[in-house]
Short mmCIF file of C-alpha atoms in Angstrom, two decimals:
data_model
loop_
_atom_site.label_atom_id
_atom_site.label_comp_id
_atom_site.label_asym_id
_atom_site.label_seq_id
_atom_site.Cartn_x
_atom_site.Cartn_y
_atom_site.Cartn_z
CA MET A 1 0.03 -0.10 0.00
CA LYS A 2 1.22 3.24 -0.80
CA HIS A 3 1.36 5.67 1.97
CA GLN A 4 0.25 9.42 1.82
CA PRO A 5 2.44 12.22 2.86
CA TRP A 6 -0.46 13.51 5.26
CA ILE A 7 -0.43 10.38 6.89
CA LEU A 8 3.48 10.28 7.63
CA THR A 9 3.16 13.85 8.41
CA VAL A 10 0.49 13.05 11.28
CA ILE A 11 2.61 10.14 12.46
CA ALA A 12 5.83 12.24 12.60
CA VAL A 13 3.97 15.06 14.91
CA LEU A 14 2.54 12.32 17.21
CA PHE A 15 5.74 11.07 17.97
CA ALA A 16 6.98 14.47 18.31
CA GLY A 17 4.48 14.82 20.70
CA PHE A 18 5.22 11.73 22.53
CA SER A 19 8.56 12.49 22.89
CA ALA A 20 7.99 15.85 24.71
CA VAL A 21 5.49 14.25 26.67
CA PHE A 22 7.46 11.10 27.97
CA ALA A 23 10.88 12.81 28.08
CA ASP A 24 10.99 12.97 31.78
CA TRP A 25 9.50 10.50 34.31
CA GLN A 26 9.65 10.58 38.16
CA GLN A 27 9.81 7.95 40.33
CA THR A 28 6.62 8.52 42.70
CA ALA A 29 7.35 7.82 46.72
CA GLY A 30 6.37 4.44 46.89
CA PRO A 31 4.47 2.32 47.39
CA TYR A 32 7.85 0.97 48.89
CA GLY A 33 8.72 -2.83 49.42
CA GLY A 34 8.88 -5.54 47.00
CA VAL A 35 10.09 -9.29 47.05
CA VAL A 36 13.46 -9.59 48.99
CA ASN A 37 15.39 -12.60 48.22
CA THR A 38 18.29 -12.15 50.39
CA LEU A 39 20.15 -9.70 52.57
CA PHE A 40 24.33 -9.32 52.81
CA VAL A 41 26.20 -7.19 55.10
CA ILE A 42 29.58 -5.69 54.09
CA GLY A 43 31.22 -3.36 56.34
CA ASN A 44 28.83 -0.40 56.98
CA ASP A 45 26.48 -1.36 53.96
CA ILE A 46 23.44 -3.70 54.13
CA LEU A 47 22.56 -5.24 50.75
CA ALA A 48 19.34 -6.35 49.66
CA GLY A 49 19.00 -8.99 46.48
CA SER A 50 15.43 -8.39 45.38
CA ASP A 51 13.22 -9.25 42.10
CA SER A 52 14.13 -5.74 40.65
CA GLY A 53 18.08 -5.46 41.36
CA VAL A 54 20.47 -4.83 44.29
CA PHE A 55 19.51 -2.40 46.98
CA ARG A 56 22.11 -0.49 49.36
CA SER A 57 21.59 0.91 52.62
CA THR A 58 24.41 3.05 53.93
CA ASP A 59 22.74 4.14 57.40
CA ASN A 60 21.52 1.13 58.95
CA GLY A 61 18.19 0.36 56.96
CA ALA A 62 16.72 3.86 57.34
CA SER A 63 16.60 4.18 53.55
CA TRP A 64 17.63 2.50 50.38
CA ALA A 65 19.00 3.07 46.83
CA LEU A 66 19.20 1.30 43.95
CA SER A 67 22.39 -0.31 43.39
CA SER A 68 22.50 -2.19 39.96
CA ALA A 69 24.42 -0.25 37.56
CA GLY A 70 26.10 -2.61 35.31
CA LEU A 71 23.80 -5.87 36.14
CA ASP A 72 23.55 -7.99 33.21
CA ASP A 73 19.79 -9.02 34.82
CA TYR A 74 18.18 -7.02 37.43
CA SER A 75 15.72 -9.78 38.33
CA ASN A 76 15.76 -12.39 40.94
CA VAL A 77 18.81 -11.44 43.12
CA ASN A 78 19.43 -14.59 44.91
CA ALA A 79 23.03 -14.97 46.46
CA PHE A 80 26.12 -12.63 47.54
CA ALA A 81 29.95 -13.51 48.06
CA THR A 82 32.89 -11.65 48.94
CA ALA A 83 36.43 -12.42 47.98
CA GLY A 84 38.87 -9.77 49.42
CA SER A 85 37.94 -6.34 47.66
CA SER A 86 35.27 -7.93 45.37
CA LEU A 87 31.83 -8.45 45.97
CA PHE A 88 29.99 -10.92 43.77
CA VAL A 89 26.28 -11.01 43.27
CA GLY A 90 24.44 -14.23 41.76
CA ASN A 91 20.98 -13.82 39.75
CA ASP A 92 19.04 -14.69 36.68
CA GLY A 93 21.80 -13.43 34.64
CA GLY A 94 24.32 -15.28 36.00
CA VAL A 95 27.24 -13.76 38.40
CA SER A 96 28.42 -9.93 38.61
CA VAL A 97 31.17 -8.48 40.72
CA SER A 98 31.46 -5.15 42.04
CA THR A 99 34.92 -3.41 43.58
CA ASP A 100 32.91 -0.54 45.31
CA HIS A 101 30.58 -2.09 47.42
CA GLY A 102 27.84 -2.49 45.03
CA ALA A 103 28.06 0.65 43.41
CA SER A 104 28.74 -0.70 40.19
CA TRP A 105 28.86 -4.33 38.50
CA SER A 106 30.44 -5.99 35.86
CA SER A 107 29.94 -9.43 34.31
CA SER A 108 31.76 -12.56 35.85
CA LYS A 109 30.18 -15.39 34.16
CA SER A 110 32.79 -16.63 31.44
CA GLY A 111 32.34 -20.18 31.40
CA LEU A 112 28.91 -20.07 33.36
CA PRO A 113 25.67 -21.60 31.51
CA ASP A 114 22.80 -19.49 30.65
CA PHE A 115 20.63 -20.33 33.79
CA PRO A 116 20.28 -18.44 37.34
CA VAL A 117 22.53 -18.51 39.91
CA GLY A 118 20.98 -19.57 43.55
CA ALA A 119 23.90 -19.73 45.61
CA LEU A 120 27.22 -18.20 46.13
CA LEU A 121 30.32 -19.01 48.34
CA PHE A 122 34.18 -18.23 48.45
CA ASP A 123 36.04 -20.71 50.32
CA GLY A 124 39.64 -20.36 50.75
CA ASN A 125 41.27 -19.52 47.31
CA ASP A 126 37.95 -20.78 45.41
CA LEU A 127 34.52 -19.26 44.66
CA PHE A 128 31.64 -21.38 44.24
CA ALA A 129 28.78 -21.04 42.20
CA GLY A 130 25.37 -23.03 42.60
CA VAL A 131 23.42 -22.93 39.27
CA VAL A 132 19.63 -24.16 38.61
CA SER A 133 19.52 -27.49 36.76
CA SER A 134 23.57 -27.35 35.83
CA GLY A 135 25.23 -27.93 39.40
CA VAL A 136 28.26 -26.45 41.01
CA PHE A 137 30.82 -24.19 39.07
CA ARG A 138 34.42 -23.13 40.64
CA SER A 139 36.28 -20.27 40.13
CA SER A 140 39.98 -20.06 41.17
CA ASP A 141 40.64 -16.65 39.79
CA HIS A 142 37.91 -14.58 41.52
CA GLY A 143 35.51 -14.93 38.95
CA ALA A 144 37.28 -14.40 35.94
CA GLY A 145 36.49 -17.83 34.81
CA TRP A 146 34.32 -20.67 35.45
CA SER A 147 34.72 -24.66 35.56
CA PRO A 148 31.99 -27.59 36.36
CA VAL A 149 32.91 -29.54 39.27
CA ASN A 150 29.64 -31.98 39.20
CA THR A 151 31.23 -35.19 40.05
CA GLY A 152 28.53 -37.11 42.20
CA LEU A 153 25.81 -34.80 41.00
CA ASN A 154 24.23 -37.25 39.29
CA THR A 155 20.23 -35.95 38.72
CA TYR A 156 18.33 -32.55 37.96
CA SER A 157 17.55 -31.92 41.29
CA GLU A 158 21.01 -32.71 42.75
CA ARG A 159 22.55 -30.28 40.40
CA SER A 160 20.05 -27.47 41.39
CA VAL A 161 21.96 -26.15 44.34
CA ASN A 162 20.28 -23.43 46.52
CA SER A 163 22.70 -22.93 49.25
CA PHE A 164 26.49 -23.48 50.17
CA VAL A 165 28.15 -23.83 53.88
CA SER A 166 31.55 -24.46 54.39
CA MET A 167 33.04 -26.29 57.89
CA GLY A 168 36.41 -27.10 58.31
CA SER A 169 37.87 -28.58 55.36
CA SER A 170 34.32 -29.87 54.25
CA LEU A 171 32.03 -27.73 51.79
CA PHE A 172 28.41 -28.87 51.75
CA ALA A 173 25.80 -28.07 49.11
CA GLY A 174 21.92 -27.86 49.82
CA THR A 175 20.01 -28.90 46.71
CA MET A 176 16.45 -29.82 45.64
CA GLY A 177 17.66 -33.46 46.16
CA GLY A 178 18.95 -33.20 49.64
CA VAL A 179 22.74 -32.26 51.09
CA PHE A 180 25.84 -33.33 49.48
CA LYS A 181 29.44 -33.08 51.17
CA SER A 182 32.63 -32.38 49.53
CA THR A 183 36.12 -32.96 51.19
CA ASN A 184 38.04 -31.69 48.10
CA SER A 185 37.01 -28.40 47.21
CA GLY A 186 34.18 -29.75 45.13
CA SER A 187 35.74 -32.02 42.95
CA ASN A 188 33.89 -35.02 44.20
CA TRP A 189 30.65 -34.94 45.69
CA THR A 190 28.76 -37.24 48.15
CA ALA A 191 25.17 -37.90 49.26
CA VAL A 192 25.03 -37.15 53.28
CA ASN A 193 21.07 -37.44 53.77
CA THR A 194 20.89 -39.88 56.46
CA GLY A 195 17.66 -38.97 58.32
CA LEU A 196 16.99 -36.10 56.02
CA ALA A 197 15.13 -38.34 53.24
CA ASN A 198 16.55 -36.43 50.20
CA LEU A 199 14.55 -33.47 50.94
CA TYR A 200 14.54 -30.38 49.12
CA VAL A 201 16.78 -28.07 50.71
CA TRP A 202 16.51 -24.41 50.88
CA THR A 203 19.46 -23.29 53.18
CA LEU A 204 22.09 -24.80 55.03
CA VAL A 205 24.12 -22.71 57.93
CA SER A 206 26.33 -23.57 60.79
CA ALA A 207 26.33 -22.55 64.20
CA GLY A 208 29.11 -23.63 66.39
CA THR A 209 29.85 -27.51 65.76
CA ASP A 210 26.38 -28.03 64.52
CA LEU A 211 25.30 -27.85 60.39
CA PHE A 212 21.46 -26.98 60.37
CA ALA A 213 19.29 -27.76 56.98
CA GLY A 214 15.99 -25.91 55.92
CA THR A 215 13.92 -27.88 54.26
CA THR A 216 10.62 -27.97 52.90
CA ALA A 217 9.58 -30.58 55.86
CA GLY A 218 10.99 -28.76 58.56
CA LEU A 219 14.73 -27.96 60.13
CA PHE A 220 17.29 -30.58 60.71
CA ARG A 221 20.64 -30.83 62.70
CA SER A 222 23.73 -32.76 62.38
CA THR A 223 26.25 -32.87 65.05
CA ASP A 224 28.72 -35.20 62.91
CA GLN A 225 29.64 -33.01 59.83
CA GLY A 226 26.31 -34.42 58.07
CA ALA A 227 26.81 -38.11 58.77
CA GLY A 228 23.42 -38.09 60.35
CA TRP A 229 20.44 -35.69 60.70
CA THR A 230 17.73 -35.12 63.26
CA ALA A 231 14.65 -33.15 62.85
CA VAL A 232 14.47 -30.05 65.26
CA ASN A 233 10.96 -28.76 64.72
CA THR A 234 9.27 -28.38 68.21
CA GLY A 235 7.41 -25.24 68.28
CA LEU A 236 7.24 -24.35 64.80
CA THR A 237 3.80 -23.88 63.35
CA GLN A 238 5.38 -23.55 59.83
CA THR A 239 8.04 -26.13 58.40
CA ASP A 240 8.76 -24.78 55.06
CA ILE A 241 11.86 -23.06 56.00
CA ARG A 242 13.81 -20.63 53.36
CA SER A 243 16.07 -19.10 55.90
CA LEU A 244 18.23 -19.49 58.49
CA LEU A 245 20.06 -16.73 60.55
CA PRO A 246 22.95 -18.15 63.54
CA ALA A 247 23.22 -14.89 65.88
CA GLY A 248 25.31 -15.37 69.25
CA LEU A 249 23.39 -17.99 71.33
CA SER A 250 20.50 -17.92 68.99
CA LEU A 251 19.11 -19.32 65.75
CA PHE A 252 16.25 -17.76 63.52
CA ALA A 253 14.45 -19.22 61.12
CA GLY A 254 12.42 -17.62 58.48
CA THR A 255 9.30 -19.55 56.92
CA VAL A 256 6.97 -19.60 54.10
CA LYS A 257 3.62 -18.03 55.71
CA GLY A 258 4.69 -18.75 59.22
CA GLY A 259 7.02 -15.66 59.81
CA ILE A 260 10.35 -15.88 62.05
CA PHE A 261 10.99 -18.44 64.75
CA VAL A 262 13.97 -18.61 67.27
CA SER A 263 15.70 -21.04 69.10
CA THR A 264 17.96 -20.58 71.96
CA ASN A 265 18.61 -24.09 72.51
CA GLY A 266 20.36 -25.13 69.24
CA GLY A 267 16.84 -25.83 67.89
CA ALA A 268 15.42 -27.95 70.51
CA ASN A 269 12.79 -25.71 70.80
CA TRP A 270 11.18 -22.81 68.70
CA ASN A 271 9.05 -19.63 69.86
CA ASP A 272 7.24 -17.35 67.34
CA VAL A 273 8.80 -13.98 67.11
CA SER A 274 6.58 -12.51 64.40
CA ASN A 275 5.12 -9.86 65.80
CA ASP A 276 4.21 -6.71 63.81
CA LEU A 277 5.21 -8.89 60.69
CA THR A 278 2.77 -8.21 57.92
CA GLN A 279 4.10 -10.76 55.71
CA SER A 280 4.76 -13.93 57.01
CA SER A 281 6.92 -15.38 53.91
CA VAL A 282 10.59 -14.63 55.21
CA LYS A 283 13.36 -15.57 52.54
CA GLY A 284 16.33 -13.55 53.79
CA MET A 285 17.77 -12.61 57.01
CA ALA A 286 20.80 -10.51 58.24
CA VAL A 287 22.32 -9.17 61.27
CA LYS A 288 24.13 -6.25 61.86
CA GLY A 289 25.13 -4.80 65.12
CA ASN A 290 22.22 -4.97 67.53
CA THR A 291 20.05 -4.84 64.51
CA PHE A 292 18.52 -7.66 62.74
CA PHE A 293 17.02 -7.59 59.37
CA SER A 294 14.27 -9.39 57.36
CA GLY A 295 13.40 -9.69 53.99
CA THR A 296 10.14 -11.01 53.00
CA HIS A 297 8.06 -11.76 50.32
CA GLY A 298 4.28 -10.24 48.96
CA ASN A 299 5.83 -6.68 48.61
CA ALA A 300 6.27 -6.22 52.34
CA GLY A 301 9.74 -5.62 51.73
CA ILE A 302 12.18 -5.65 54.57
CA TYR A 303 11.47 -5.43 58.38
CA ALA A 304 14.27 -4.63 61.14
CA SER A 305 14.46 -5.22 64.62
CA THR A 306 16.53 -3.97 67.49
CA ASP A 307 15.45 -6.36 70.36
CA LYS A 308 16.17 -9.65 68.89
CA GLY A 309 12.59 -10.13 66.89
CA SER A 310 10.27 -9.42 69.85
CA THR A 311 9.19 -6.40 67.65
CA TRP A 312 9.41 -5.40 63.59
CA ALA A 313 9.27 -2.16 61.99
CA VAL A 314 8.74 -1.36 58.24
CA SER A 315 12.40 -0.52 56.68
CA ASN A 316 11.53 0.28 53.05
CA THR A 317 12.08 3.87 52.69
CA GLY A 318 13.83 4.30 48.98
CA LEU A 319 13.04 0.04 48.72
CA THR A 320 11.35 0.74 44.92
CA ALA A 321 11.50 -3.02 44.24
CA THR A 322 7.58 -3.50 44.16
CA ALA A 323 5.61 -5.01 41.12
CA VAL A 324 3.05 -2.46 40.10
CA ARG A 325 0.56 -4.78 37.64
CA ALA A 326 -2.42 -2.13 37.69
CA LEU A 327 -3.20 1.51 38.17
CA ALA A 328 -6.46 3.28 38.50
CA VAL A 329 -7.38 7.00 39.25
CA SER A 330 -10.99 8.18 40.61
CA GLY A 331 -10.88 11.59 40.95
CA ALA A 332 -8.26 12.80 43.82
CA TYR A 333 -7.75 8.74 44.33
CA GLY A 334 -4.93 6.89 42.90
CA PHE A 335 -5.00 3.09 43.06
CA ALA A 336 -2.00 0.69 42.84
CA GLY A 337 -2.55 -2.91 42.31
CA LEU A 338 0.64 -4.87 43.65
CA LEU A 339 2.11 -8.52 42.28
CA ASP A 340 2.70 -11.26 44.80
CA MET A 341 -0.06 -10.60 47.50
CA GLY A 342 0.98 -7.18 47.59
CA GLY A 343 -2.44 -5.97 47.85
CA VAL A 344 -3.97 -2.71 47.07
CA PHE A 345 -2.54 0.87 47.81
CA LEU A 346 -3.99 4.37 47.70
CA SER A 347 -2.88 7.83 46.96
CA VAL A 348 -4.47 11.20 47.23
CA ASP A 349 -1.63 13.16 46.62
CA GLY A 350 -0.46 12.61 43.19
CA GLY A 351 1.75 9.48 44.34
CA ALA A 352 3.71 11.50 46.90
CA HIS A 353 2.51 9.23 49.54
CA TRP A 354 0.80 5.82 49.56
CA THR A 355 -1.15 3.51 51.99
CA ALA A 356 -2.10 -0.18 52.27
CA MET A 357 -5.70 -0.43 52.04
CA ASN A 358 -6.15 -4.19 52.62
CA ASN A 359 -8.58 -4.74 55.06
CA ASN A 360 -10.71 -7.97 54.22
CA LEU A 361 -8.68 -8.50 51.43
CA THR A 362 -7.50 -12.22 51.27
CA GLY A 363 -5.31 -12.08 48.12
#
């Protein structure tokens, strides 16, 4: 079809008009929050890995700023690790490295498959990455190059690594198919699942001489370097454990839809410390000094506690990790519909402030 000159002229004018209208965008003041997958303390800074990139706080969680410049992929930041002066992040785009506490990033994924990275650990002189469905990869040159080290990880479930922890000369990997142990820097892996029944392991931590595994079916403890595991779930009302945080003589457990629990006797008993948490799915936890932080799902963002979890307060200023799926305006009222159980927020001042309006809203 032959285009008429007047049509082309109108199109050009329309695009020119759009260019003028949309030349300048400004972020509204919220609604703050978002899905937070992991929290990490480095020096005086706190880093939050979210579904929308990396956020950094330099004032103990009072405010947050996006710190994702140079990331290959902003989505699903799952893990952090440090090696000397370098900071590494694992996400859906692979691995990236920063030498300025996360202010800027560059790719560090040569040799890695094109799958999400769910776990990172620096141990000795080696950096390890757990890649979804592809297993464990090792770098001996601070992330410049990677090689697979999967001997003993034979199935899809075993090669889907969610967490690492080191204890003495041993390295442990928590996978969709249980816990695996290596005593030669990842060159070989052996299943250590006695008492664990090959459960889906979300997280692993060491606390003193004990090893803890958070699974889809509760918390398990090993007192013999993974040779045997025992369930330690007394007091837990939700047994899908997504995060664990040792802090002094206490151990904190973040659950799915069950909030946060704490044990002061090695996991023998647990007490609920979820007061004031409006979102009960907790995937990331960290402690800096006397302040505890919890990263939640459901767009509730980050909470902080200065009394070991007895009370929690929202710590989201500047954390614009919220996924907004719907917007509507009625007169002076603006409504935002948030993803992942975030609910509805209301603004009456053009987006300068937002308030959750979720009474009687169950989803």
